[in-house]
Each structure stands twice: as structure tokens, then as C-alpha cells.
Short mmCIF file of C-alpha atoms in Angstrom, two decimals:
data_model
loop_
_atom_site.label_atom_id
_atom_site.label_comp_id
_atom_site.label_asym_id
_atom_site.label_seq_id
_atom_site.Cartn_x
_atom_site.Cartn_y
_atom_site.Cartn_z
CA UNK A 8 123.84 123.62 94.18
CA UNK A 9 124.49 127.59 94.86
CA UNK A 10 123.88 130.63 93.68
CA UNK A 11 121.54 129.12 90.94
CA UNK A 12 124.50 126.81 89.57
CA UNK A 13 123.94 123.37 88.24
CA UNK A 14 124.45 120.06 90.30
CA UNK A 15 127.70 119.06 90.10
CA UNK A 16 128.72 116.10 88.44
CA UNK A 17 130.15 112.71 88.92
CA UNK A 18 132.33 114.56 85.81
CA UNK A 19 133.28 117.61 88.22
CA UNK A 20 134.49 115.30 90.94
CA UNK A 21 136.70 112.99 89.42
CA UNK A 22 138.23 116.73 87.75
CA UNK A 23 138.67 118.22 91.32
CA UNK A 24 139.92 114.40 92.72
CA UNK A 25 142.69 114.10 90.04
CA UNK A 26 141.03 110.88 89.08
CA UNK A 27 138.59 109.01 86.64
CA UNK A 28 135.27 109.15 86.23
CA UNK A 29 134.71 105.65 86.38
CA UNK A 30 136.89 106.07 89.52
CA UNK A 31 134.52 107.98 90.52
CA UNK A 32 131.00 105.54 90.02
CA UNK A 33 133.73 102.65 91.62
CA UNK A 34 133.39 104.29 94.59
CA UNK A 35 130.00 104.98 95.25
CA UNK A 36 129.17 101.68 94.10
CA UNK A 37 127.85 98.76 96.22
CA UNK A 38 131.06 96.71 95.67
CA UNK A 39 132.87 98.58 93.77
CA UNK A 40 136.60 99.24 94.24
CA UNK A 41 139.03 102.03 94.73
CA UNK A 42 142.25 102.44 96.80
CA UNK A 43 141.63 103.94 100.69
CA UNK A 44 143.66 106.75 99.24
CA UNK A 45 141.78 107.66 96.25
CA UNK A 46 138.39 107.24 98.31
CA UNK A 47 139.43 109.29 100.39
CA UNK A 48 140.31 112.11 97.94
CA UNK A 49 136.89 111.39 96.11
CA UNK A 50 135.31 111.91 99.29
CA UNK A 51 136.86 115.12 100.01
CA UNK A 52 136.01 116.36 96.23
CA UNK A 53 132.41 115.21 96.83
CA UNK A 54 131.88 117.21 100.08
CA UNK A 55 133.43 120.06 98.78
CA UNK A 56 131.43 120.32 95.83
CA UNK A 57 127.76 118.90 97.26
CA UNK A 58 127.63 115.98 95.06
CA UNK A 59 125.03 113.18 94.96
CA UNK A 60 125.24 110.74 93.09
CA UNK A 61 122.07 110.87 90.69
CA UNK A 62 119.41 107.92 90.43
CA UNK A 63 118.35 107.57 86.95
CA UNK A 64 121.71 105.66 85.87
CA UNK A 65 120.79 103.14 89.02
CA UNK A 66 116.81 102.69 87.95
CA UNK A 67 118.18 102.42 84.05
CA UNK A 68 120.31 99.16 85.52
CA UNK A 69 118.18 97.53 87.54
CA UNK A 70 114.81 98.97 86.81
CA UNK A 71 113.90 99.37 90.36
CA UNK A 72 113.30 103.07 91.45
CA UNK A 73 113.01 102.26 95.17
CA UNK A 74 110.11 104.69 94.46
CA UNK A 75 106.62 104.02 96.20
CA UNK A 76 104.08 106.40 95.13
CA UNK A 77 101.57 107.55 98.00
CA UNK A 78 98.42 108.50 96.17
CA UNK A 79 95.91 110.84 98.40
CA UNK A 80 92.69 113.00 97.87
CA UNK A 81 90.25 114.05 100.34
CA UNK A 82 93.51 116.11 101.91
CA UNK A 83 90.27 118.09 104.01
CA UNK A 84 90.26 115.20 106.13
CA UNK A 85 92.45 114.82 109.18
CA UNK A 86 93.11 111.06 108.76
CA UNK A 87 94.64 111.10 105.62
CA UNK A 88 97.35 113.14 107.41
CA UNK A 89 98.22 110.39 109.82
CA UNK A 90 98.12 108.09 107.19
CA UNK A 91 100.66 110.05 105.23
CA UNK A 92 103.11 110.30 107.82
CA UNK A 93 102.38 107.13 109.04
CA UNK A 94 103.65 105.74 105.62
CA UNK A 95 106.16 107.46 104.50
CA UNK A 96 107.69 106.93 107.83
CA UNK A 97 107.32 102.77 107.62
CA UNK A 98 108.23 102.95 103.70
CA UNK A 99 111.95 104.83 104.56
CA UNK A 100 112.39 102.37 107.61
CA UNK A 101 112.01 99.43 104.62
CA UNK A 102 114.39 101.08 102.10
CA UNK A 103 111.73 102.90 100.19
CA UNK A 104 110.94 106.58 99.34
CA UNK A 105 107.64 108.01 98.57
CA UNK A 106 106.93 110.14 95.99
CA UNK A 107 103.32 111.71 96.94
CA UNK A 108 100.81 112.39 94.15
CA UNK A 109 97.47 114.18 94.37
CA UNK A 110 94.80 112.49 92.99
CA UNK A 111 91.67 114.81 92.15
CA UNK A 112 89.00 112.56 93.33
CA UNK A 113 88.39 112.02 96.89
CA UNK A 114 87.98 108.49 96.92
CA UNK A 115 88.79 106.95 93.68
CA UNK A 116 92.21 105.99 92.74
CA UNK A 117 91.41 104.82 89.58
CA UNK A 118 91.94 108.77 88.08
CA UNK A 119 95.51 108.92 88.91
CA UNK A 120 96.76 105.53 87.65
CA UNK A 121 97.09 106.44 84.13
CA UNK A 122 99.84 108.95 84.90
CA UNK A 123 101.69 106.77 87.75
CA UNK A 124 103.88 104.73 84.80
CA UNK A 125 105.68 107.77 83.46
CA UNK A 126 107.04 108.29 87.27
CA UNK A 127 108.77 104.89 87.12
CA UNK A 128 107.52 104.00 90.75
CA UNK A 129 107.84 100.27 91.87
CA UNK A 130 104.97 100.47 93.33
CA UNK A 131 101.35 102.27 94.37
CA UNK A 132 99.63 102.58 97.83
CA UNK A 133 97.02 104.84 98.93
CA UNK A 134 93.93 104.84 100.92
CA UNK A 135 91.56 105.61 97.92
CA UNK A 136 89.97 102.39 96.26
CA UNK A 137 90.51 101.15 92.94
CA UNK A 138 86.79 100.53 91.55
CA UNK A 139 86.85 99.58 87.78
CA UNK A 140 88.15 96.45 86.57
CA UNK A 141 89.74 97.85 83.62
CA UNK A 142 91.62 99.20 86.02
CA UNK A 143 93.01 96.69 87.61
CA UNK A 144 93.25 94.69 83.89
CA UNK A 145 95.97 98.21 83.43
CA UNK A 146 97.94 97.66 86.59
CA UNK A 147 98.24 93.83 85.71
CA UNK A 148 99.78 94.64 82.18
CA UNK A 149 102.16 97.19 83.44
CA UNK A 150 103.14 94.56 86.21
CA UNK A 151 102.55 97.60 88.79
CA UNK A 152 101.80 96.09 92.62
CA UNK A 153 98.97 97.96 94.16
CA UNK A 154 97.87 98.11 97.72
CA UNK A 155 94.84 100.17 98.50
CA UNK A 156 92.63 100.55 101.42
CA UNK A 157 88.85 99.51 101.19
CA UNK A 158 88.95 98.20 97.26
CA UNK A 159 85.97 95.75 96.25
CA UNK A 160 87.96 94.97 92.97
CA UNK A 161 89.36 91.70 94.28
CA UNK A 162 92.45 89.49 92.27
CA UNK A 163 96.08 90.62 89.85
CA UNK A 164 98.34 92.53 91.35
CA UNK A 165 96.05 94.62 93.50
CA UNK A 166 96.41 94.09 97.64
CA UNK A 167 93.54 95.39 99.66
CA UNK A 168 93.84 96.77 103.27
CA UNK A 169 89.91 97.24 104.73
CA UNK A 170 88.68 98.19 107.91
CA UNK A 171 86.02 96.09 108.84
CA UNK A 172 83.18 97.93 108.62
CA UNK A 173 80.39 95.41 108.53
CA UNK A 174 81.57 94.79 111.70
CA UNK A 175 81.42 97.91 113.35
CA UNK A 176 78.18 98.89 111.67
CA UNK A 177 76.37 95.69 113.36
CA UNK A 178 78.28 97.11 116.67
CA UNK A 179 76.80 100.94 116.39
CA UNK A 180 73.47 99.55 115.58
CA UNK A 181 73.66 97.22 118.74
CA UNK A 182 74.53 100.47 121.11
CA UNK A 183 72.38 102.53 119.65
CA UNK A 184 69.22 99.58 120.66
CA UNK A 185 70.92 99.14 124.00
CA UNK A 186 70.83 103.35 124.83
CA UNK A 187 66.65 103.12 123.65
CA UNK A 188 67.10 104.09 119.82
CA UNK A 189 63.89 103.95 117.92
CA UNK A 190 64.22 106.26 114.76
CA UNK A 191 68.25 105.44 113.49
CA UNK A 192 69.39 107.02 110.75
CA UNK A 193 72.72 106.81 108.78
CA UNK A 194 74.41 109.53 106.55
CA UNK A 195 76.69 108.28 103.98
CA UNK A 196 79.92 108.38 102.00
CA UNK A 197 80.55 110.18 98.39
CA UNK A 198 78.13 107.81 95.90
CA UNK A 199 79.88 104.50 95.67
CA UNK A 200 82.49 104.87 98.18
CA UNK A 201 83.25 100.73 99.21
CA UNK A 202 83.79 101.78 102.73
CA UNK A 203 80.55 104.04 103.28
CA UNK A 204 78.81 101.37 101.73
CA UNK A 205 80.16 98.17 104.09
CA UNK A 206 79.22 100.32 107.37
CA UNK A 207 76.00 101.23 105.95
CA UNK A 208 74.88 97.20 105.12
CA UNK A 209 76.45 96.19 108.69
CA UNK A 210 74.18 98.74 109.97
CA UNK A 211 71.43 98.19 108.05
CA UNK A 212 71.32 94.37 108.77
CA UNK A 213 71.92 94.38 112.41
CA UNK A 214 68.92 96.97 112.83
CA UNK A 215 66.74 94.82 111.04
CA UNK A 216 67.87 92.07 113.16
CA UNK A 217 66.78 94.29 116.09
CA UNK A 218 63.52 94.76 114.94
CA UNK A 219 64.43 98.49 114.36
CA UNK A 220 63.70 98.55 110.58
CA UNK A 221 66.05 100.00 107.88
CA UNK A 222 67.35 103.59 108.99
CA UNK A 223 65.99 106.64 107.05
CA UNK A 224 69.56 108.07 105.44
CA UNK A 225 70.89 111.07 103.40
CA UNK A 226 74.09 111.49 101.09
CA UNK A 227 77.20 113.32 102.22
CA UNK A 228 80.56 112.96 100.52
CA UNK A 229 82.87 112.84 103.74
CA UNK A 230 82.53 116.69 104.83
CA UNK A 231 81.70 118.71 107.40
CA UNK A 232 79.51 120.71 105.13
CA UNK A 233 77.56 117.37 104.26
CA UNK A 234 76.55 116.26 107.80
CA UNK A 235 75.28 119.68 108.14
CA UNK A 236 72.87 119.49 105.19
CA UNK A 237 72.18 115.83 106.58
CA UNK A 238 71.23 116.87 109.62
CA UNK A 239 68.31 119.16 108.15
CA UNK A 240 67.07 116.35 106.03
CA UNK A 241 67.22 113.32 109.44
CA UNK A 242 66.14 115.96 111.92
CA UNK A 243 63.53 117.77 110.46
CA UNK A 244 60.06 117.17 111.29
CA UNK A 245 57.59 114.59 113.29
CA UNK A 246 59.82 111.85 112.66
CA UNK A 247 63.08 113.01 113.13
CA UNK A 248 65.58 110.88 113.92
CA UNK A 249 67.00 109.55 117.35
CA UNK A 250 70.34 108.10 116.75
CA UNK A 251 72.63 108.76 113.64
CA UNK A 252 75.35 107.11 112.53
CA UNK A 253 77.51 108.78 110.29
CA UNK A 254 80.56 107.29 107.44
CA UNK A 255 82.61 109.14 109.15
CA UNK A 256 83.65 111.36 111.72
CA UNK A 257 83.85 115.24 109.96
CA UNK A 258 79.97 114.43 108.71
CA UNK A 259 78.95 113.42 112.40
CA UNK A 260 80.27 116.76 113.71
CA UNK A 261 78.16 118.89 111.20
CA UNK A 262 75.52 116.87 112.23
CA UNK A 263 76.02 117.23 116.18
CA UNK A 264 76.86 121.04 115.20
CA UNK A 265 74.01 121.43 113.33
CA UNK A 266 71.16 119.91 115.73
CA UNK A 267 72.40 121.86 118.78
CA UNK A 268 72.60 125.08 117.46
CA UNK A 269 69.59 124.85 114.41
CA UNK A 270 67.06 122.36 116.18
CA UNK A 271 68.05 122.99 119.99
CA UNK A 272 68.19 119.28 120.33
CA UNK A 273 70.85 117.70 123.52
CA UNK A 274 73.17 115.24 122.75
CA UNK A 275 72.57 112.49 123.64
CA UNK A 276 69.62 113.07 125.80
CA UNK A 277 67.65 114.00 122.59
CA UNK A 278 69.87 112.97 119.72
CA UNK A 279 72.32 110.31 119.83
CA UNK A 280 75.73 110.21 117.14
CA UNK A 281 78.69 108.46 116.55
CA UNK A 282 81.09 108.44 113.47
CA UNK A 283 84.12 106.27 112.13
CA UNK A 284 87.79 107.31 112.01
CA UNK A 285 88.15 108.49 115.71
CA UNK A 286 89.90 111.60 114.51
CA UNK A 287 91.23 113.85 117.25
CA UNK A 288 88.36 116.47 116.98
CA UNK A 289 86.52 113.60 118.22
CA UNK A 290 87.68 113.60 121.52
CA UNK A 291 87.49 117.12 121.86
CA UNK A 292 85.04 117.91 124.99
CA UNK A 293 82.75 120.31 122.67
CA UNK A 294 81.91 117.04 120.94
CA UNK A 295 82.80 113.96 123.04
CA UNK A 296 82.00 111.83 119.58
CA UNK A 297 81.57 107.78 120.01
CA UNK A 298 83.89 106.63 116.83
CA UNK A 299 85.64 103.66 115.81
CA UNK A 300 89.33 103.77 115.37
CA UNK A 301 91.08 102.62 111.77
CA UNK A 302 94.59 101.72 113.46
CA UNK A 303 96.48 103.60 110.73
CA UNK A 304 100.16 102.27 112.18
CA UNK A 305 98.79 98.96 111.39
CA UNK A 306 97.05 99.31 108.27
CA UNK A 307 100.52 101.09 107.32
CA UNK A 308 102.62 98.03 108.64
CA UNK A 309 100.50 96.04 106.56
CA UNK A 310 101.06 97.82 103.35
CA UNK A 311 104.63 97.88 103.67
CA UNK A 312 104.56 94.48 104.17
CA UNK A 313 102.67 94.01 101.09
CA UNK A 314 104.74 95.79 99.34
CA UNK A 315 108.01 94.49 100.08
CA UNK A 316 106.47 90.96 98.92
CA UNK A 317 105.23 91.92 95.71
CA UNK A 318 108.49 93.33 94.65
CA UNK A 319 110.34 90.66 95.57
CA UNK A 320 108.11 88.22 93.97
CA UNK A 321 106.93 89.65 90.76
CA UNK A 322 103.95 88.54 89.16
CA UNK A 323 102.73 87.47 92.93
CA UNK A 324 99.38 87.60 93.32
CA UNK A 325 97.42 90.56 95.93
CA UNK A 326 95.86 89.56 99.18
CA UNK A 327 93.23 90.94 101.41
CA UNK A 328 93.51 92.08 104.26
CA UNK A 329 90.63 93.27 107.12
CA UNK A 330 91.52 94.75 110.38
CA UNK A 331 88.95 95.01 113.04
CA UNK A 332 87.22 98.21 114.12
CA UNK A 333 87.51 99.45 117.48
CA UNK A 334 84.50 101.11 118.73
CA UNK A 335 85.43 104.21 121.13
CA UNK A 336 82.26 104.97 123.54
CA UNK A 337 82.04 108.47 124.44
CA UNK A 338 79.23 111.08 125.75
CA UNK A 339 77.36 111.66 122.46
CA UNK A 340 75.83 107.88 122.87
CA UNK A 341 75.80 108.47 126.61
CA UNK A 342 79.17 106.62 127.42
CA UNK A 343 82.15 107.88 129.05
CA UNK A 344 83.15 111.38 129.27
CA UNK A 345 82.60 114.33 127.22
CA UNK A 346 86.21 114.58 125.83
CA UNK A 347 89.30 112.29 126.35
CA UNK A 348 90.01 109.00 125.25
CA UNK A 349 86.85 107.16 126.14
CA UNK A 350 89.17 104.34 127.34
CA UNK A 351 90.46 104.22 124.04
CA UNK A 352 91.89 100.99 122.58
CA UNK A 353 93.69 101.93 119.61
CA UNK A 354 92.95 98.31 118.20
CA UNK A 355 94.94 95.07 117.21
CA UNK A 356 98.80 95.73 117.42
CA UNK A 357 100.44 93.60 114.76
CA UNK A 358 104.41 92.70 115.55
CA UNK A 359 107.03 93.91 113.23
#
């Protein structure tokens, strides 16, 4: 299209071609035949006057879009970056496009869904969480797979896709007894976020197990700015804590930031802190953070695999899927080097 002009036509070709229109839809379809001659001049016709052949009159026939939609929120946080890319890349190597919608709530998918229908997409993925059941009772009626990352509503049509972070909760708490913790503390997710909450019970159990007691926390909602204000409520006064874990890893950087430079405290000789994602910041040598990695190739492999399975067998039912955690030890629990890897392992490789 140039100089503001429409899109040409399937109409305009078969005019400049000297041949039909059905001529025309023969030859850009799967099957379909025309002579090598009049192909040929279609072709030509085509190129000259930047045709592509439209979609609707496919999705009207078959009711497939071949359209995935990628729902994100929380775009202030690196990982959901990767996880984008990461995607759309393994969705177009299966056939698939994405269509990427914004959903206004940083960890709830269930505010977007409404509107997904009109799009015609096959299907949903995203790493926010479905958390209603009337939710889910929607997707089932519209016959609309779903895979999302770190959902506790469990059966239909809904796939989930969770880090395990019971797991690596017990695993931080374990570290943190080994190094001498005494006074742990934990700062959490947005208010009913499935995957704050799963590292916060790991953690909480395997302390009490220790004979460490239940961590003194404070709220956060996945930002910077939250570890900060966490950081004055944990670190302030006689029984301020020792070792923090945080939900995740832009919280445990406010907090590292903020008891350096407002309390004076060393990490980790004073204060030790480790978060969850493994984001790149993490390995920066200013912070030297101890994180666990979510293996976002794999968690993406295992959506598309999803995927492709539901829409080949409607009506099939979701699974569940948890991929391990893999803790990353670096200097702000007193392991490995400042910056760097840590002697990274970026987790469980699945084949393809």
C-alpha cells in the first residue's frame, strides 16, 4: 500500500493478470489449480501490485485464526521481556502468530479474557494466572485453550506452566541456616499472587523445620519501589532482620539498595538477600544477587507444546506442568563472586 492507497485486491490482480478472480484464490490456495502459465502471470501481477492475500476469508472457512494471543502486564519487569520473545519466537517456528495484548493488571489474567473472543484467537498464553473459577467456567464455554504460568485454578481447558517454588523456597531457607541466619524475613508478591505465595509457604515451612521460626515479612507488588519500602519495615530497629528473601528479583534490589545506602548495613556480612527470576541485573557486580532461574525457553517449549495439543484435540482437557527452580549462589549470601554467572545452570533442558 503507497501513498495512502488501499490494499490491493485479489479483484485488482486478476484485472492486471488478464484472468479470474477465482483464478486468482486457485492459486494461492493449498491445492488449488492453475496453469504454470497463468501462475506465473498472477505472480507477476501480485508482486507488482504488493498483494497479500487477506485472512479473514481463510478463518471464516475453517475457523482457525492461527492466532495465539500473548497476554502480558507487569511490562516494568525484565522477565516478561524474555518471555515475550521467547514465545513469539517458538509460536512462529510451530505455525502460529501472536497477537500481543496488554492486560492492565500485573498479575491477573482474568481482566483481559472477556475481550480475547472478539479477536478470534485459537488460543491464550501468558504468564499472568487465571484466579477465579468463573473464569475458567468462561473459557470452557467459549471452547478457548488456555495455558498460563503459575494458575491455582486447576481442570477445563486451562494448562498451567509453574515454577516450582515450594521447592526453591525450602532451598533459600536451607542456605540462609547454613550461612548463620537467625532473623529471616521474606517480602512478598502483589496480594494473592499464586507464585509469591508458593515461595513464601516453601519458605515458611522449611524455616520452621529449622527451628528458625516463621520469618517477619512485608507486602511489595513485584517493584523496585516495593523492596525499598520493605526494607525500612525488615530492617528497622533492634530486631532487624538478617537474611531476606524476596518474590522476586526487582524487590530484592530495592532492598539491597536500600540497606546499603539508608542503614549502612554490608551485604552479606551484615545482611544477607536473594530473589527469584535471576534477571540480568542480578548478575551485575553492584549487586552480585543469589536468584533462582525460571528457564523461560523451557517454560515457552512447554506452552507451545500445550498448545499445539489442545487445538488439535478440542475439548482436551489442560495439564500441569512444574519445572524445577535453579538456585544461582552469588556474593549477596556469601557464595561465588560479586557479578557473573555464579556457575549458573540455566536449569532442566527439555528436547524438542
Amino acid at each position: 500500500m503507497k501513498n495512502g492507497k488501499r490494499y490491493a485486491s485479489s479483484t485488482d490482480v486478476a484485472r492486471l493478470a488478464g484472468v479470474s478472480q477465482s483464478a486468482v484464490s486457485r492459486a494461492y490456495k493449498k491445492g488449488g489449480y492453475v496453469s504454470p502459465e497463468m501462475r506465473s502471470r498472477i505472480m507477476a501481477a501480485a508482486a507488482e501490485l504488493e498483494y497479500r492475500p487477506s485472512l479473514i476469508p481463510r478463518i471464516m472457512l475453517t475457523e482457525r485464526s492461527n492466532l495465539i494471543a500473548v497476554v502480558v502486564g507487569g511490562l516494568y519487569n525484565p522477565l516478561y521481556a524474555g518471555i515475550i520473545d521467547t514465545l513469539s519466537v517458538r509460536l512462529e517456528d510451530a505455525g502460529l502468530q501472536t497477537l500481543l495484548v496488554h492486560a492492565e493488571s500485573g498479575h491477573m489474567l482474568d481482566i483481559a479474557l472477556p475481550r480475547l473472543a472478539s479477536y478470534r484467537v485459537d488460543a491464550i498464553v501468558s504468564p499472568l494466572a487465571v484466579m477465579s473459577a468463573a473464569t475458567a467456567e468462561a473459557l470452557d464455554r467459549l471452547g478457548l485453550p488456555v495455558v498460563s504460568f503459575n494458575t491455582p485454578v486447576r481442570g477445563g481447558l486451562i494448562s498451567t506452566i509453574s515454577t516450582d517454588g515450594l521447592a526453591a523456597g525450602r532451598d533459600i531457607a536451607a542456605l540462609f541456616a547454613r550461612r548463620g541466619a537467625r532473623r529471616p524475613g521474606f517480602v512478598q508478591g502483589p496480594k494473592g499472587s499464586p507464585a509469591s505465595d508458593d515461595r513464601e509457604r516453601g519458605y515458611r515451612r522449611a524455616l520452621r523445620g529449622l527451628g528458625l521460626g516463621a520469618p517477619r515479612t512485608a507486602p511489595g507488588d513485584f517493584r523496585y519501589e516495593g523492596g525499598v519500602a520493605a526494607a525500612h519495615a525488615l530492617l528497622g530497629g533492634r530486631d532487624a532482620c538478617d537474611a531476606i528473601f524476596c518474590a522476586n528479583d526487582l524487590l530484592a534490589l530495592g532492598v539491597m539498595d536500600t540497606a546499603r545506602r539508608q542503614f549502612g548495613l554490608r551485604v552479606p556480612e551484615d545482611l544477607m538477600v536473594a530473589g527469584f527470576d535471576d534477571i540480568d541485573m542480578a548478575s551485575w557486580s553492584s549487586y552480585g544477587l543469589t536468584s533462582f532461574v525460571q528457564d523461560v525457553d523451557l517454560m515457552a517449549r512447554h506452552a507451545v507444546h500445550l498448545l499445539t495439543q489442545a487445538l488439535e484435540t478440542p475439548g482436551r482437557t489442560g495439564e500441569h506442568v512444574v519445572i524445577p527452580a535453579t538456585l544461582v549462589e552469588r556474593a549477596s549470601t556469601g557464595g561465588g563472586d560479586a557479578g557473573g554467572d555464579g556457575g549458573r545452570d540455566r536449569g532442566v533442558r527439555c528436547d524438542d
